[in-house]
Amino acid sequence: MQQKHHYTGLTDTQVIESRKQHGENILTPPEKESLWSQFLEKFTDPIIIILLVALALSIGVSCYEFFSGHGGASLFLEPAGILIAVLLATVVGFCFELSANKKFEVLNKVNDDTLVKVIRNGNICQITKKEVVVDDIVILETGEEVPADGELLEAVSLQINESTLTGEPVCKKTVNPADFDKDATYPSNHAMKGTTIADGHGIIQVLAVGDATEYGKVYEGSQIDSSVETPLNKQLDKLADLITKASYGIAILIVIGRLIVYFHGLEAFDWISFGGYLLNTVMIAVTVIVVAVPEGLPMSVTLSLALSMKRMLSTNNLVRKMHACETMGATTVICTDKTGTLTQNQMKVYETQFYGLDMTRGCNPLLSESIAVNSTAYLDFSDSSKVKALGNPTEGALLLWLHEQGVNYLPIREDTEIVEQLTFSTERKYMATIVKSPTLNKKVLYVKGAPEIVLSLCQNIPVSKDKIDEQLLEYQNKAMRTLGFAYMIIEDNQDYFKEGKLILNSPFSILNFLGIVAISDPVRVEVPDAVKNCLSAGINVKIVTGDTPGTAKEIGRQIGLWNESDKLHNIITGPEFESLTDDEAAKRIEHLKIMCRARPMDKQRLVQLLQANGQVVAVTGDGTNDAPALNAAQVGLSMGDGTSVAKEASDITILDNSFSSISRAVMWGRSLYQNIQRFILFQMTINVAACLIVLIGAFLGTESPLTVTQMLWVNLIMDTFAALALASLPPNEKVMQNKPRKTTDHIISRPMAKSILSVGLLFVVLLFGLVQYFKHADITFLHQFSLNDFGRSFFDFSAGNGLSPYELSLFFTIFVLLQFWNMFNAKAFMTGKSAFASLGQCSGFLMIALVIIVGQWFIVTTGGKMFNVVPLKLADWGIIIGATSIVLWIGEIRRLWGK
């Protein structure tokens, strides 16, 4: 028995002094970014910045032309359109993230007003958690949460659930130095803030409060802004840089080329004439820069991310930060917690070995009584879909096993009178209860505990001890907990409990061994397949846990991560990892599969070193200990039943706690990236064609046949619909067969670049030929079209008759329909399949395609002077739709040929 002490605790004066010196027992909440700051952050997107530059240039040109009398208020339609594009892209993204963040506001609420028992002024009293100060003497009992970090002064059968801080569900605590666990994450004689008392009771002297506690350090670490640039942002930066260089390059070529044309053969130089020509040249160059900017791209990327964000919610992935949708697809490493992520975080009976009991008709009544009454745990039946164990997790597992056998422990416990009981203690390593058994109508002694201890107390063992030892060794090699059971019918009035121990010295004291039970925190059913999917997708999975090496390796083996060929360099403990320099650790983590006995900052350091090695890291976890690593990773994934701190630090919350949802998130991310690539292919083809048309017109002295309002329809409305159409494509499971893309890859791949240039040039040839043809022919009906006249007029650069309103409407519609059919080619890009494949599963795509056609008809039919169009004949619509579809058929032939 431990020696009892009398504690007086702090005086009121000492409490005030301690609070002044060490502060209050509250966590400092992080400073929240204002909504205005969050909104302005959206303007740091690289494509948005390009749009803002284009907006400034467009406003400048429009102001010059307006005040010089070259046009009316319609000149400001183009800058207005660009401004709308900027606002739409930023506002939509801001609103979606704001909506997701509201769902997280409740997660950071911490209850500091719970009462705890302390000793002050020689008396036991109750105060709130936040009033606890350093050096307070706090009394801890089963089920209570530890209010602050402290050193144990007394510990009686004390077991603490540290899963929120270390990942370990049960840690034995003691004040006896001989029983200290040297490998424990935190000292065996310390109790940490935020953990809960699973069994027993104790007294601590507070060592740290508030932010100074380990819990506080983890919480603070989770708030540090360690965000890293996402792969998509890096690639969009490169795209913005490419667009900037290309547009400015073409603009400079226009200025140089037109100056050469001007001075070539010039007989007399006139400053006034040259000034006007130079100003006009600069205006054309600015127009090219504006045309080159894909106004619809930011909105399209935002819509794609927002749509994926919404659809991922239906698959139990609550996305808090938009870019996390896509970043999951670029993930190369997943660092996963064990408890609650890979496992169920609920101890369950793995297997039973009972000897000499009749189990053919269900659970033997004697065994049922033994488990029901010789226990301090309870079951919570309030949720019929999931029964929960309360109290000691190991004892709870036994009650859950009884429940699975169709036996309710509660009536048995209520109907059985307990005569005397010794609760489990780390010193005894067993629990014993004497009851008046209604099953046998006699007094019965039930014993359970460590099998080797229970066996040593038994006189009647129905099987050979070697067989039992062999079975126990098998369970221990699988990192399972084992319990032995025994019973004895009491025929005399002897006192079997003395000085806290079981005394069996009577000739009638024949303790019968019943058998053994193996208990484990089982792996979630879906985890092995999900891990296999991730590994086959080229994603490395690393287990990072506070548990023992043996348990971590066994879980790794069960999920298919750890195999017989793995050696010591594939596993490391937290203290060993901490002792390595950054260079040594960076080399070690390349082959690392398991980090055990890991502390919160070890996980964060691992993530940061992996990122320094060029890896895109996703971290999964459900405990407060996971929060710093969740915050540091490119994508943090918390579990739905995880702690509020973990959820607050994460980007995505897995609502169903299923690891398989993570592999689905990877599939969504990769499919989303492909859809963004498809849209860029579609958008940049339009921009290349438009730029080249302006470039050719600059040297030929012809104006663009497309008006500002028509280009706004193409770049904003049509492109937005196209983005929705491509974003609505279902995720492709085949993307999981590919390796993760490199962060150094350009978002425009070589096949994309070839397609953009080849199709863009084809469009330019067709559209330039149409302009030349319409200039020299008076077309009122497309049946008048002559291929011979088209060929002759192609190289006729004379002024001609100009373009009539009907011809301009034909040109605008043909331009839009060429892009429309190219959208189908974009849909099929990178699939190797026909654009018509799986159209039945793409109802959203077909619906939006129909909306684009109807929208174009509506614009041309009713747009009038605003869009510079006149209605087209119905037959011409049929001819245009049929003729422009050649773009799709050429694409189909190329895809067929590519096979």
PDB file of N, CA, C and O in Angstrom, residues 39 43 48 81-95 295 298-300 302-303 716-717 720:
ATOM      1  N   PHE A  39     -10.632  38.394 -47.913  1.00  0.00           N
ATOM      2  CA  PHE A  39     -11.087  38.703 -49.276  1.00  0.00           C
ATOM      3  C   PHE A  39      -9.933  39.219 -50.129  1.00  0.00           C
ATOM      4  O   PHE A  39      -9.744  38.799 -51.281  1.00  0.00           O
ATOM      5  N   PHE A  43      -6.853  38.214 -54.150  1.00  0.00           N
ATOM      6  CA  PHE A  43      -6.268  38.988 -55.249  1.00  0.00           C
ATOM      7  C   PHE A  43      -4.778  38.700 -55.432  1.00  0.00           C
ATOM      8  O   PHE A  43      -4.131  39.309 -56.285  1.00  0.00           O
ATOM      9  N   ILE A  48      -5.186  36.409 -61.431  1.00  0.00           N
ATOM     10  CA  ILE A  48      -5.931  37.616 -61.045  1.00  0.00           C
ATOM     11  C   ILE A  48      -5.041  38.841 -61.196  1.00  0.00           C
ATOM     12  O   ILE A  48      -5.481  39.895 -61.656  1.00  0.00           O
ATOM     13  N   GLY A  81     -16.097  44.442 -68.262  1.00  0.00           N
ATOM     14  CA  GLY A  81     -16.147  42.976 -68.348  1.00  0.00           C
ATOM     15  C   GLY A  81     -14.995  42.322 -67.602  1.00  0.00           C
ATOM     16  O   GLY A  81     -15.182  41.323 -66.902  1.00  0.00           O
ATOM     17  N   ILE A  82     -13.788  42.900 -67.735  1.00  0.00           N
ATOM     18  CA  ILE A  82     -12.630  42.354 -67.018  1.00  0.00           C
ATOM     19  C   ILE A  82     -12.828  42.500 -65.512  1.00  0.00           C
ATOM     20  O   ILE A  82     -12.525  41.592 -64.733  1.00  0.00           O
ATOM     21  N   LEU A  83     -13.364  43.651 -65.087  1.00  0.00           N
ATOM     22  CA  LEU A  83     -13.628  43.878 -63.665  1.00  0.00           C
ATOM     23  C   LEU A  83     -14.631  42.857 -63.128  1.00  0.00           C
ATOM     24  O   LEU A  83     -14.449  42.318 -62.028  1.00  0.00           O
ATOM     25  N   ILE A  84     -15.665  42.583 -63.913  1.00  0.00           N
ATOM     26  CA  ILE A  84     -16.666  41.587 -63.508  1.00  0.00           C
ATOM     27  C   ILE A  84     -15.999  40.214 -63.363  1.00  0.00           C
ATOM     28  O   ILE A  84     -16.269  39.466 -62.417  1.00  0.00           O
ATOM     29  N   ALA A  85     -15.104  39.893 -64.318  1.00  0.00           N
ATOM     30  CA  ALA A  85     -14.400  38.606 -64.263  1.00  0.00           C
ATOM     31  C   ALA A  85     -13.583  38.493 -62.978  1.00  0.00           C
ATOM     32  O   ALA A  85     -13.572  37.456 -62.310  1.00  0.00           O
ATOM     33  N   VAL A  86     -12.895  39.580 -62.617  1.00  0.00           N
ATOM     34  CA  VAL A  86     -12.079  39.583 -61.400  1.00  0.00           C
ATOM     35  C   VAL A  86     -12.949  39.408 -60.156  1.00  0.00           C
ATOM     36  O   VAL A  86     -12.669  38.585 -59.278  1.00  0.00           O
ATOM     37  N   LEU A  87     -14.037  40.185 -60.093  1.00  0.00           N
ATOM     38  CA  LEU A  87     -14.904  40.136 -58.922  1.00  0.00           C
ATOM     39  C   LEU A  87     -15.599  38.790 -58.787  1.00  0.00           C
ATOM     40  O   LEU A  87     -15.727  38.247 -57.685  1.00  0.00           O
ATOM     41  N   LEU A  88     -16.059  38.239 -59.909  1.00  0.00           N
ATOM     42  CA  LEU A  88     -16.720  36.938 -59.851  1.00  0.00           C
ATOM     43  C   LEU A  88     -15.780  35.867 -59.302  1.00  0.00           C
ATOM     44  O   LEU A  88     -16.135  35.090 -58.418  1.00  0.00           O
ATOM     45  N   ALA A  89     -14.552  35.845 -59.836  1.00  0.00           N
ATOM     46  CA  ALA A  89     -13.587  34.814 -59.416  1.00  0.00           C
ATOM     47  C   ALA A  89     -13.241  34.947 -57.944  1.00  0.00           C
ATOM     48  O   ALA A  89     -13.157  33.960 -57.213  1.00  0.00           O
ATOM     49  N   THR A  90     -13.048  36.191 -57.481  1.00  0.00           N
ATOM     50  CA  THR A  90     -12.641  36.390 -56.085  1.00  0.00           C
ATOM     51  C   THR A  90     -13.810  36.212 -55.116  1.00  0.00           C
ATOM     52  O   THR A  90     -13.660  35.582 -54.073  1.00  0.00           O
ATOM     53  N   VAL A  91     -14.976  36.739 -55.475  1.00  0.00           N
ATOM     54  CA  VAL A  91     -16.131  36.675 -54.578  1.00  0.00           C
ATOM     55  C   VAL A  91     -16.628  35.238 -54.419  1.00  0.00           C
ATOM     56  O   VAL A  91     -16.935  34.797 -53.306  1.00  0.00           O
ATOM     57  N   VAL A  92     -16.691  34.490 -55.522  1.00  0.00           N
ATOM     58  CA  VAL A  92     -17.168  33.103 -55.439  1.00  0.00           C
ATOM     59  C   VAL A  92     -16.250  32.280 -54.535  1.00  0.00           C
ATOM     60  O   VAL A  92     -16.709  31.551 -53.654  1.00  0.00           O
ATOM     61  N   GLY A  93     -14.937  32.392 -54.754  1.00  0.00           N
ATOM     62  CA  GLY A  93     -13.987  31.651 -53.922  1.00  0.00           C
ATOM     63  C   GLY A  93     -14.089  32.048 -52.463  1.00  0.00           C
ATOM     64  O   GLY A  93     -14.093  31.197 -51.569  1.00  0.00           O
ATOM     65  N   PHE A  94     -14.200  33.352 -52.210  1.00  0.00           N
ATOM     66  CA  PHE A  94     -14.303  33.851 -50.835  1.00  0.00           C
ATOM     67  C   PHE A  94     -15.560  33.335 -50.147  1.00  0.00           C
ATOM     68  O   PHE A  94     -15.520  32.877 -49.008  1.00  0.00           O
ATOM     69  N   CYS A  95     -16.679  33.368 -50.846  1.00  0.00           N
ATOM     70  CA  CYS A  95     -17.960  32.945 -50.257  1.00  0.00           C
ATOM     71  C   CYS A  95     -17.967  31.451 -49.945  1.00  0.00           C
ATOM     72  O   CYS A  95     -18.473  31.036 -48.898  1.00  0.00           O
ATOM     73  N   GLU A 295      -9.554  35.887 -69.449  1.00  0.00           N
ATOM     74  CA  GLU A 295     -10.402  36.458 -68.400  1.00  0.00           C
ATOM     75  C   GLU A 295     -11.211  35.397 -67.653  1.00  0.00           C
ATOM     76  O   GLU A 295     -11.478  35.517 -66.465  1.00  0.00           O
ATOM     77  N   PRO A 298      -9.570  32.459 -64.080  1.00  0.00           N
ATOM     78  CA  PRO A 298      -9.717  32.447 -62.624  1.00  0.00           C
ATOM     79  C   PRO A 298     -11.106  31.979 -62.187  1.00  0.00           C
ATOM     80  O   PRO A 298     -11.243  31.192 -61.255  1.00  0.00           O
ATOM     81  N   MET A 299     -12.129  32.501 -62.886  1.00  0.00           N
ATOM     82  CA  MET A 299     -13.492  32.102 -62.552  1.00  0.00           C
ATOM     83  C   MET A 299     -13.682  30.606 -62.785  1.00  0.00           C
ATOM     84  O   MET A 299     -14.331  29.908 -61.992  1.00  0.00           O
ATOM     85  N   SER A 300     -13.089  30.112 -63.856  1.00  0.00           N
ATOM     86  CA  SER A 300     -13.252  28.706 -64.205  1.00  0.00           C
ATOM     87  C   SER A 300     -12.564  27.804 -63.185  1.00  0.00           C
ATOM     88  O   SER A 300     -13.118  26.787 -62.774  1.00  0.00           O
ATOM     89  N   THR A 302     -11.916  28.612 -60.101  1.00  0.00           N
ATOM     90  CA  THR A 302     -12.697  28.748 -58.870  1.00  0.00           C
ATOM     91  C   THR A 302     -13.955  27.893 -58.917  1.00  0.00           C
ATOM     92  O   THR A 302     -14.294  27.201 -57.955  1.00  0.00           O
ATOM     93  N   LEU A 303     -14.656  27.938 -60.054  1.00  0.00           N
ATOM     94  CA  LEU A 303     -15.875  27.131 -60.199  1.00  0.00           C
ATOM     95  C   LEU A 303     -15.562  25.648 -60.122  1.00  0.00           C
ATOM     96  O   LEU A 303     -16.302  24.873 -59.508  1.00  0.00           O
ATOM     97  N   LEU A 716     -16.077  35.390 -71.061  1.00  0.00           N
ATOM     98  CA  LEU A 716     -16.674  35.328 -69.725  1.00  0.00           C
ATOM     99  C   LEU A 716     -17.807  34.311 -69.636  1.00  0.00           C
ATOM    100  O   LEU A 716     -17.718  33.337 -68.905  1.00  0.00           O
ATOM    101  N   ILE A 717     -18.838  34.527 -70.418  1.00  0.00           N
ATOM    102  CA  ILE A 717     -20.035  33.697 -70.274  1.00  0.00           C
ATOM    103  C   ILE A 717     -19.813  32.301 -70.829  1.00  0.00           C
ATOM    104  O   ILE A 717     -19.963  31.292 -70.129  1.00  0.00           O
ATOM    105  N   THR A 720     -17.162  30.378 -68.931  1.00  0.00           N
ATOM    106  CA  THR A 720     -17.649  29.946 -67.620  1.00  0.00           C
ATOM    107  C   THR A 720     -18.513  28.698 -67.749  1.00  0.00           C
ATOM    108  O   THR A 720     -18.381  27.744 -66.969  1.00  0.00           O
TER     109      THR A 720
END
